[in-house]
XYZ file of C-alpha atoms in Angstrom:
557
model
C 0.000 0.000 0.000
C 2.765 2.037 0.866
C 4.474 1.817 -2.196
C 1.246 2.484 -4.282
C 0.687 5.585 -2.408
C 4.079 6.749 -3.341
C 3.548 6.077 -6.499
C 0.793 8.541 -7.357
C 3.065 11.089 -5.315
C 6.347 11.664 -6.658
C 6.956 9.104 -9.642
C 8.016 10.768 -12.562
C 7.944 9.733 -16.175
C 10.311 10.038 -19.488
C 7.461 10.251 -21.557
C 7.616 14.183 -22.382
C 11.140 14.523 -22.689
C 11.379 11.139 -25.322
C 8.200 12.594 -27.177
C 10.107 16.142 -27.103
C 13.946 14.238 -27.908
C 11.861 12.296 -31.080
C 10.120 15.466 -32.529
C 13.735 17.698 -32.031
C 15.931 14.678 -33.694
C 13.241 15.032 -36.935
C 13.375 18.985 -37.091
C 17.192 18.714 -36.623
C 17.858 15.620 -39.193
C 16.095 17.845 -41.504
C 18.300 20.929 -40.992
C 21.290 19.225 -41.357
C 20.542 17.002 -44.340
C 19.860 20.605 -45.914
C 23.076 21.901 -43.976
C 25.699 19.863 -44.541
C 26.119 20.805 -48.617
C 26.102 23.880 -47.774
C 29.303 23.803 -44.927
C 30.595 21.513 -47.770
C 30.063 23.866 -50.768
C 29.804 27.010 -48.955
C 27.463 29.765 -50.687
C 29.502 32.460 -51.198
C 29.098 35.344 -53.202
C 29.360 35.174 -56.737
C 32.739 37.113 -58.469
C 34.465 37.320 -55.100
C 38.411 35.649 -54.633
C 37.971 33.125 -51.912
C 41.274 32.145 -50.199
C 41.828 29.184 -48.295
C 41.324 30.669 -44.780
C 37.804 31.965 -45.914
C 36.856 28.238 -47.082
C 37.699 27.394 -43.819
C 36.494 30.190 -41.902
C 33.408 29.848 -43.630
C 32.532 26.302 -42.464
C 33.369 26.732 -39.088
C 30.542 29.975 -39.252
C 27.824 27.824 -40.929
C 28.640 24.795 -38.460
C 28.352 27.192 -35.493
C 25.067 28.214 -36.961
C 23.837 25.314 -37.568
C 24.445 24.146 -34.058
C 22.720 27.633 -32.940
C 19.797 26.846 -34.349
C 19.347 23.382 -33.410
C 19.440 24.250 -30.044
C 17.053 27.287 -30.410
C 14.823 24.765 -31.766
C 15.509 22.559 -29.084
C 14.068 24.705 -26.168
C 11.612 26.217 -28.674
C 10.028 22.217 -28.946
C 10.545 21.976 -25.003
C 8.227 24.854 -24.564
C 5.848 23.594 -27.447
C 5.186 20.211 -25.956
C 5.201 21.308 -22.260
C 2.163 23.268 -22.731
C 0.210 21.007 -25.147
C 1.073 18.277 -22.972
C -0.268 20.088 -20.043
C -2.994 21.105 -21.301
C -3.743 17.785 -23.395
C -3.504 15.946 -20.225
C -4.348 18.367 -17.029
C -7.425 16.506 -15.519
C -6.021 13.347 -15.709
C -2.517 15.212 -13.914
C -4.305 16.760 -11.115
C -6.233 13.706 -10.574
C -3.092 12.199 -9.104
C -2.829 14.745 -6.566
C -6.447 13.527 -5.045
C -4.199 11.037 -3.184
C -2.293 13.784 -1.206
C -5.504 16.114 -0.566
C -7.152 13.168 1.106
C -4.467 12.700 3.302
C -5.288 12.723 6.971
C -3.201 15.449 9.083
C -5.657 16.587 11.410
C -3.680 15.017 14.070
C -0.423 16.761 13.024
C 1.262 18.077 15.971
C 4.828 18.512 14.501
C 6.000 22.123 15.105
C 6.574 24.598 12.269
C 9.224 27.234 11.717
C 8.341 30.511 9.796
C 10.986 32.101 8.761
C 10.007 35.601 7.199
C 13.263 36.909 5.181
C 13.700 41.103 4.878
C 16.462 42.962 3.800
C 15.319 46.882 3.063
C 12.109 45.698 1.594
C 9.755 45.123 5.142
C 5.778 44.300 4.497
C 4.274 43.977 7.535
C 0.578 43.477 6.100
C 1.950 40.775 3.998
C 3.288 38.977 7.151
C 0.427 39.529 9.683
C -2.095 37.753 7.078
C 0.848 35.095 6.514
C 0.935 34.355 9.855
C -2.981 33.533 10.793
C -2.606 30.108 9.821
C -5.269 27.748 10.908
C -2.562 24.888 12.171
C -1.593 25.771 16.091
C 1.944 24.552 16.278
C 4.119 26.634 14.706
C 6.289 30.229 15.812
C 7.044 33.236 13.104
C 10.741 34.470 13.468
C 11.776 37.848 11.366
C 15.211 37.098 9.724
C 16.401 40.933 9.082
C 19.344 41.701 6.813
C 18.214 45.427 6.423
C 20.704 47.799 6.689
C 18.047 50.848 6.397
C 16.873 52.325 9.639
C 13.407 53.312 8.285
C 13.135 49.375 7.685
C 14.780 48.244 11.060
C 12.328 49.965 12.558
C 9.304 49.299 11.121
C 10.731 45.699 12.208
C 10.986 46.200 15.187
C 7.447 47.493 15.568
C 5.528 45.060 13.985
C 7.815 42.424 16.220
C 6.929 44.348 19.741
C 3.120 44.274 18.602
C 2.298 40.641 17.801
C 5.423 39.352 19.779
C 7.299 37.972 16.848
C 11.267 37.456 17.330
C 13.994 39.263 15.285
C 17.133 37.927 13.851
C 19.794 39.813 12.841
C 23.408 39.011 11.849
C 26.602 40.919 12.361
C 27.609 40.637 8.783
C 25.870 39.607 5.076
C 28.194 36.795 4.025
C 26.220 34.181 1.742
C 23.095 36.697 0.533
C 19.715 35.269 1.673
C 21.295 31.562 2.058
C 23.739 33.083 4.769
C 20.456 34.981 6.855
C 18.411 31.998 6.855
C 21.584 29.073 7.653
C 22.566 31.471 9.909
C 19.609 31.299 12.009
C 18.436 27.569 10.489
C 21.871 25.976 12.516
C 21.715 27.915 15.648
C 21.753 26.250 18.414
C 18.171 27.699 19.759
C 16.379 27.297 16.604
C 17.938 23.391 17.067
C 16.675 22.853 20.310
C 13.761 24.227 19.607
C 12.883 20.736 17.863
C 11.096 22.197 14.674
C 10.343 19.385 12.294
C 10.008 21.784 9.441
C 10.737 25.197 7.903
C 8.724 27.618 5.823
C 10.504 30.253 3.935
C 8.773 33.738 3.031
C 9.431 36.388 0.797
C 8.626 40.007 1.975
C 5.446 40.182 -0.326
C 4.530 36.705 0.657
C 0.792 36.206 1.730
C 0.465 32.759 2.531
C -3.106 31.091 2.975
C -4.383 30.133 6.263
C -4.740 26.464 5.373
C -0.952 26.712 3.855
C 1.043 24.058 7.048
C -2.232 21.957 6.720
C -1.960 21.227 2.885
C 1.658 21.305 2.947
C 1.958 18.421 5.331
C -0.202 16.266 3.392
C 2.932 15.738 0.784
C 4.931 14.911 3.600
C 2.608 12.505 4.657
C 1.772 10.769 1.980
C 5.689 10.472 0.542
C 8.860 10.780 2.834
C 10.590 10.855 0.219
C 9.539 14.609 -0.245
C 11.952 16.781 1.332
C 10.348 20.434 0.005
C 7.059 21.238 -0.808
C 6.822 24.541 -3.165
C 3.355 25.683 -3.326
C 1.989 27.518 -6.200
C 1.629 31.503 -6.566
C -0.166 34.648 -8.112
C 0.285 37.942 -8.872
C -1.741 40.401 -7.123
C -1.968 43.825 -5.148
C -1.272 45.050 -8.925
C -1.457 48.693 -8.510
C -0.355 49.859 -11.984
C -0.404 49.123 -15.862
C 2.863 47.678 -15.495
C 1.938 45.114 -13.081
C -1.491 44.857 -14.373
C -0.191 44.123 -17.908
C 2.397 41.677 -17.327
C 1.045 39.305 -13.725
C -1.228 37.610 -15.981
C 2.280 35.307 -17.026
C 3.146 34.210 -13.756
C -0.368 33.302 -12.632
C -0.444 30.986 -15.784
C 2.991 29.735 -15.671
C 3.223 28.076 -12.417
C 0.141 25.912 -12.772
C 1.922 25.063 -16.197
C 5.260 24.515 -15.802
C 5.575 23.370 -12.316
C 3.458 20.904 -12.968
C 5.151 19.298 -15.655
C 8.142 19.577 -13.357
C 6.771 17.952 -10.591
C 5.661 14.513 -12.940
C 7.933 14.726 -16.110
C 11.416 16.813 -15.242
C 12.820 18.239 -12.471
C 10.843 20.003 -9.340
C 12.610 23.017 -7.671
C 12.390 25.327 -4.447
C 11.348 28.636 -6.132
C 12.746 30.834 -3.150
C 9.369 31.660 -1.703
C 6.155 29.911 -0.416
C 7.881 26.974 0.171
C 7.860 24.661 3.036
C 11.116 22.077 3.932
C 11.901 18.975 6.244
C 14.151 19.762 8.893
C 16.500 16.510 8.179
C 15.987 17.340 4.467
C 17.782 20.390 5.076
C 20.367 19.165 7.089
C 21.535 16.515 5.099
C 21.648 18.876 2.010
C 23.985 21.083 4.210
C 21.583 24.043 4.322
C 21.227 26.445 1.677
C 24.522 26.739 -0.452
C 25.699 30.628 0.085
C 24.797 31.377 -4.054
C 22.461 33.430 -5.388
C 19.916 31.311 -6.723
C 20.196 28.992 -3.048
C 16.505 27.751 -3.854
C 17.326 25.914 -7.082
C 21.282 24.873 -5.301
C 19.182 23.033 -2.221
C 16.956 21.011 -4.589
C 19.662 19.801 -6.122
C 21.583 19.138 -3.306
C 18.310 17.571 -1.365
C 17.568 15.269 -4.655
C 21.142 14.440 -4.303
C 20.117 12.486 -1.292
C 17.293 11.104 -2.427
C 14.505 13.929 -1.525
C 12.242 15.604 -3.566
C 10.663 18.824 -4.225
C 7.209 18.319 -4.716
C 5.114 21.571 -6.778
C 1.433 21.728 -4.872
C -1.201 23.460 -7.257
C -3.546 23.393 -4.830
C -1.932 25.421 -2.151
C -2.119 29.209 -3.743
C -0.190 31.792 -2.453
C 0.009 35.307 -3.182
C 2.811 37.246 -4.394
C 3.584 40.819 -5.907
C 4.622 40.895 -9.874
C 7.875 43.383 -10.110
C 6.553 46.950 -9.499
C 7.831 48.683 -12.775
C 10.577 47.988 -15.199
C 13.112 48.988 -12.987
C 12.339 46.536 -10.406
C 12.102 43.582 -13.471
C 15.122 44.503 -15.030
C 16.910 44.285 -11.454
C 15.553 40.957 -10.796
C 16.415 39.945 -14.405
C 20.278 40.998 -13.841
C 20.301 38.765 -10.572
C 18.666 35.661 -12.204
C 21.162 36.091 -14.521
C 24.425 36.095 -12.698
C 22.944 33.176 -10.212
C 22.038 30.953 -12.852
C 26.093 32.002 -14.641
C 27.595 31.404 -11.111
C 25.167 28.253 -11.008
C 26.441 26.747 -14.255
C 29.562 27.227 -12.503
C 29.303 25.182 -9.037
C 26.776 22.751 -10.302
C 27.260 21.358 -13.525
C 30.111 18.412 -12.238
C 27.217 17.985 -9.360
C 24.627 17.519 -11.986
C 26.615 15.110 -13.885
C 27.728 13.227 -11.300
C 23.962 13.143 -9.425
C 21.629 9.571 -9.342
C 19.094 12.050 -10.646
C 17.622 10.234 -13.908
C 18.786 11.374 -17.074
C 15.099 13.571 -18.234
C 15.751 15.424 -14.778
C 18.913 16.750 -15.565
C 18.007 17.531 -19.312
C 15.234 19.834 -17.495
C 17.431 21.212 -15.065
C 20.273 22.293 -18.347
C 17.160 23.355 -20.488
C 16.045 25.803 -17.854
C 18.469 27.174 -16.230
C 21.398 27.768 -18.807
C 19.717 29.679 -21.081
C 19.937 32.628 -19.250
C 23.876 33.201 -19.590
C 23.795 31.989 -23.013
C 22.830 35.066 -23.961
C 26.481 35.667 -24.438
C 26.540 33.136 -26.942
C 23.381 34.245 -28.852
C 24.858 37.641 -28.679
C 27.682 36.407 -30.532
C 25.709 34.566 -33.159
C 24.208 37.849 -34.156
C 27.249 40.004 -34.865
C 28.996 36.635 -36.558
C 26.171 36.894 -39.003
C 26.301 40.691 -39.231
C 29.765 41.053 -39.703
C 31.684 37.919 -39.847
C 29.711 36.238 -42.676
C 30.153 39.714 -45.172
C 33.770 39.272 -44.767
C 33.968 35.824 -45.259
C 31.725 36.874 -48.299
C 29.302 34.548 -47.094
C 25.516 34.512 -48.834
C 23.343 33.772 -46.052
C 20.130 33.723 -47.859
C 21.432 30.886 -50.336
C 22.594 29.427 -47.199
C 19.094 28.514 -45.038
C 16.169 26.937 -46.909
C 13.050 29.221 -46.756
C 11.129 26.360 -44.845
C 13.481 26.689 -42.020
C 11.449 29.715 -41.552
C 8.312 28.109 -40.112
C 9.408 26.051 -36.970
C 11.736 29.486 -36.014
C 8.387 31.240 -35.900
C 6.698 28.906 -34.272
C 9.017 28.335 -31.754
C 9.856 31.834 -31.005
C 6.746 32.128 -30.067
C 6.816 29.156 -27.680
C 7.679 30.348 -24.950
C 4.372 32.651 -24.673
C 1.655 29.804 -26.289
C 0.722 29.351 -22.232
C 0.042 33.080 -21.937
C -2.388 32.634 -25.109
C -4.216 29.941 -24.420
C -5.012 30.756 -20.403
C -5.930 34.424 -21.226
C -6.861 34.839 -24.985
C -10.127 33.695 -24.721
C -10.670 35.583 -21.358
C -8.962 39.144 -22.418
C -10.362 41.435 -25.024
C -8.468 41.397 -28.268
C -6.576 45.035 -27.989
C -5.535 43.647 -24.302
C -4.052 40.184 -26.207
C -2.636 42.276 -28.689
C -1.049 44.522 -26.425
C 0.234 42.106 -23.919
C 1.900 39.954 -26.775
C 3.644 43.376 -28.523
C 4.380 44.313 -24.686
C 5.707 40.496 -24.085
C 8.510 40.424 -26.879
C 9.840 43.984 -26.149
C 9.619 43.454 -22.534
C 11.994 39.850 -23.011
C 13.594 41.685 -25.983
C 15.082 44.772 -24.479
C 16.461 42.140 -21.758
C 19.375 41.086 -24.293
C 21.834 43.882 -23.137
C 21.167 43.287 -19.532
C 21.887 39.090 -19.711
C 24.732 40.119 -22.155
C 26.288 42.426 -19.835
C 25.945 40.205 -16.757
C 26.865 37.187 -18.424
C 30.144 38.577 -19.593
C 30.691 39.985 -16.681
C 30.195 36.453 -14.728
C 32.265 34.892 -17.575
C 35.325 37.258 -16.637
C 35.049 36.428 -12.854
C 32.849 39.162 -11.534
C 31.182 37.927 -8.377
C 27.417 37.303 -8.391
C 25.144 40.159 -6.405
C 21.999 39.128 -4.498
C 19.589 42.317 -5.931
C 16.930 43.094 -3.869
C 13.981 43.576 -5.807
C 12.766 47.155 -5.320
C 9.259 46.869 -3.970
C 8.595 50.849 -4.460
C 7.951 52.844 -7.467
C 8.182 56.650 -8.232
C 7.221 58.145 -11.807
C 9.478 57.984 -14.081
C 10.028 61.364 -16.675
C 12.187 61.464 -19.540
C 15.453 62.254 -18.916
C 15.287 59.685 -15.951
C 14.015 56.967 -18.573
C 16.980 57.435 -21.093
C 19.416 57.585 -18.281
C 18.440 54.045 -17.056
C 18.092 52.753 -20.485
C 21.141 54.525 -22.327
C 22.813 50.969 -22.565
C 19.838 49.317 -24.215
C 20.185 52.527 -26.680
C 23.145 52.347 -27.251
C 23.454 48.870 -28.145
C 20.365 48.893 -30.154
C 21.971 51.557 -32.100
C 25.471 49.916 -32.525
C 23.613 47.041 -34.034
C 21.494 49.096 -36.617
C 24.968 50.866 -37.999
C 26.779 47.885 -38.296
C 23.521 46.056 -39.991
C 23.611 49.383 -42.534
C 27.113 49.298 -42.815
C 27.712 45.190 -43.762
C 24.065 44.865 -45.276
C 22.786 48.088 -46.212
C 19.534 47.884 -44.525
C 17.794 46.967 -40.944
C 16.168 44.107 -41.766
C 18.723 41.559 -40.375
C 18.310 42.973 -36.803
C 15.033 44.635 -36.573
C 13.120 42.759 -33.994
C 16.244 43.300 -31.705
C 16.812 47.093 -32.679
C 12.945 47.643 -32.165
C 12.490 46.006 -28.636
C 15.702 48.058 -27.480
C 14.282 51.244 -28.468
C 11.005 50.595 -27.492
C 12.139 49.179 -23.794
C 12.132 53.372 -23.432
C 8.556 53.067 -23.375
C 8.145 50.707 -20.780
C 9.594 52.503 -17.910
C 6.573 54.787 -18.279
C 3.825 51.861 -17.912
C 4.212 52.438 -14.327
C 3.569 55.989 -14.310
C -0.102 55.031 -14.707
C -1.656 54.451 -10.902
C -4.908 52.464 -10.019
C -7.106 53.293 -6.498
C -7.275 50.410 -4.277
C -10.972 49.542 -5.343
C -9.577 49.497 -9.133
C -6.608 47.169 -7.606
C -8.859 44.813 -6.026
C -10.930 44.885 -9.141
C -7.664 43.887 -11.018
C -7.118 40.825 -8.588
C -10.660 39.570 -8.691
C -11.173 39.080 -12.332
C -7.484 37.573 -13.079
C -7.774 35.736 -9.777
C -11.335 33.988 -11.053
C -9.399 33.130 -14.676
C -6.534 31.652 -12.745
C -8.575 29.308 -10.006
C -10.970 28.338 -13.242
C -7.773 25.968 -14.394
C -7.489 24.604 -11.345
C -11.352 23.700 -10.959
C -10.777 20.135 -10.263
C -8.874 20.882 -6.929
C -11.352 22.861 -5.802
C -13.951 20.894 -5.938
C -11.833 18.412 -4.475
C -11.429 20.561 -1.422
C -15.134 21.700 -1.247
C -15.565 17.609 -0.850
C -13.331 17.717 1.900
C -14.748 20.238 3.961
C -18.293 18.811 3.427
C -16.665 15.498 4.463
């Protein structure tokens, strides 16, 4: 019985990763049967002297390409399948997690560690709702790296009034992994015998139910070691965050949920809930910047799990302007370069099965390769006219389709949760807003990447959680690099080509990215905020109907 329970719980299956392996190895056998005349018989221009070292330089460009592509394509049909897989097979999915609803915890009397992590960024709203959770055993402790007074004290404050406890450090060392280990593997939060820790974000609002549901995976598996619940964006208080939530509240159900069955499950950093002896065997949190994803690897190195719980919603704030994303974009950037770093002998070396590391490499490098993709574009810009290369003789015009198609991937979620529930200028808009909001991101991962390539140390960025309005001269101050890269591009595309066309979409998302520092400038009233939340908050909860009724049965029962 035991072992049948389990299985419903954490078994995973190869099944999306060999369907997405046998639809990539068809794709790519096509490109290269096309490809590989070409590097032969290179396509250069007619009339032109080719010496030796342009043969050769030549085929070493079109091989590089052609290996550029194929792996564009590959995480273009990883994106495909995981959403028409999801969505192919989602009742039958959450079906499976019936087994861990009905699990009986009401006799649960293990206690509970909350640790709420600050650092210049306080909510004390956010934690006061957190903290009126339904099951009795469990303590709130405050975990304060802030180095601003105004903060510190707001800390303190909130701490005297509902008699909370404060921990702060004498130094930073190790980002949010050092503030939490530090306090995780004292000797008073040992012997306070805690069975399991809960780790909040500043904007975290956790739901009352949130220990109750979370022990169920425990329960019904030890072989879970973290339980990451699932999230949405709300308190969104401008167009900014009003325009752009509505992809996180349809990604997690998504893609964590093809994690948790079909690749590889991770701590996401907030709203998640961890076994003390999990934690302890994985050594804590390692002192990097993306710890959450370095402890699920280290926990599944031990045989634990992370197990993604769509049923257990928690609320969470979407960046406050473009500021605040771009921030967060440069620190997912450098952790996941500094990650690539420490980890990739681990992941090698790991018992994890083979589809679980694919996952982890297809979602977590491609960050820093933006170096790489970088490269690929002035190789073609300005490499390939001095090698007097003809490009357009070079790719076959049907290669044309699956590159649409799967740069587009990566937002078919976004269009089939919300088109049918968002009028058609709002689609329109978000999708336009989508690619120039991703786009203008290139000279940020570029510049972070390189710098993480040439040993710069990863940052922990706190995400700012305040806005002011942005004017003009404050807009092309903070975006002067994007400019000015967008701009070196378009004169070396006239210069080598003669025209734009060959770095347009890239040139157009940089100098648009101008216009979305102003998105925020536009301010909702708290009725027009909650208004916001209700309607995208109904969408959201309609995908997961089947858990809800599951629950309703519950509380009936």
């Amino acid at each position: 019985m035991e072992r049948e329970r389990e299985r419903h719980v954490m078994k995973k299956s190869p099944a999306l990763y060999i369907t997405m392996l046998c639809v990539w190895t068809v794709l790519t056998v096509f490109l290269w049967v096309q490809f590989l005349p070409k590097i032969i018989d290179v396509p250069f221009f007619a009339g032109r002297t080719i010496s030796a070292w342009k043969q050769i330089g030549g085929r070493v460009l079109l091989v590089f390409n052609g290996l550029f592509i194929s792996y564009f394509w590959l995480n273009g049909v990883k994106d495909f399948i995981y959403v028409i897989w999801y969505y192919a097979f989602r009742n039958k999915l959450l079906k499976r997690y019936y087994r861990v609803m009905d699990t009986d915890v009401s006799k649960a009397q293990d206690k509970v560690l909350m640790a709420y992590c600050t650092c210049n960024d306080f909510d004390g709203t956010s934690l006061e709702k957190s903290m009126k959770q339904s099951y009795p055993f469990v303590k709130t402790v405050i975990l304060d790296d802030s180095t601003d007074e105004e903060y510190k004290t707001a800390v303190n404050e909130f701490a005297l009034k509902h008699g909370v406890q404060v921990v702060r450090r004498t130094d930073r060392k190790g980002f949010k992994a050092g503030n939490i280990n530090n306090y995780f593997n004292s000797e008073e939060c040992k012997n306070e015998g805690y069975r399991y820790y809960v780790i909040l974000d500043s904007d975290e609002i956790l739901p009352s139910n949130y220990i109750y549901e979370s022990l169920k995976y425990f329960y019904a598996d030890e072989n879970v070691g973290i339980v990451q619940a699932n999230h949405i964006s709300d308190r969104n208080r401008n167009f900014f965050m009003k325009l752009f939530h509505v992809g996180v509240n349809s990604h997690w159900p998504t893609y964590q949920t093809m994690k948790h069955f079909y690749g590889f499950s991770t701590m996401l950093g907030h709203g998640a809930m961890i076994k003390r002896e999990c934690y302890e065997k994985a050594g804590g949190f390692p002192p990097l910047v993306a710890e959450d994803l370095c402890l699920s690897i280290e926990a599944r190195r031990f045989g634990y799990y992370v197990a993604f719980a769509p049923n257990i919603i928690c609320r969470e704030e979407y960046p406050i302007d473009y500021v605040a994303f771009k921030k967060r974009h440069s620190k997912w950037t450098q952790g996941n370069l500094e990650f690539i770093k420490k980890y990739t002998g681990k992941i090698a070396r790991s018992p994890m099965k083979w589809f679980e590391k694919m996952d982890i490499v297809l979602f977590t490098y491609n960050l820093p390769l933006t170096a790489i993709f970088a490269f690929f574009i002035f190789a073609n810009l300005m490499i390939a006219p001095l090698l007097y290369i003809d490009l357009g003789r070079a790719y076959a015009a049907w290669m044309i389709i699956p590159t649409i198609i799967f740069f587009f991937s990566p937002m078919l979620n976004d269009f089939i949760t919300w088109t049918l529930h968002l009028n058609i200028f709002r689609t329109i808009l978000y999708t336009v807003s989508v690619i120039m909001l991703y786009g203008s991101m290139l000279t940020t991962s570029l510049i972070s990447a390189l710098l993480g390539i040439f040993g710069k140390k990863a940052r922990f960025i706190v995400t700012p959680k305040s806005s002011k309005k942005a004017g003009f001269w404050f807009a092309l101050k903070f975006q002067w690099k994007e400019l000015a890269f967008s701009t070196l591009l378009l004169i070396i595309s006239l210069l080598f080509h003669g025209g734009v066309w060959p770095v347009l979409l890239i040139v157009v998302t940089g100098y648009s990215s101008l216009v979305l520092v102003f998105f925020s400038n536009i301010r909702y009233s708290e009725a027009e905020t909650e208004r916001i939340d209700r309607k995208t908050m109904e969408i959201t909860l309609a995908g997961n109907r089947l858990l809800r009724e599951r629950e309703k049965e519950e509380v009936k029962n």
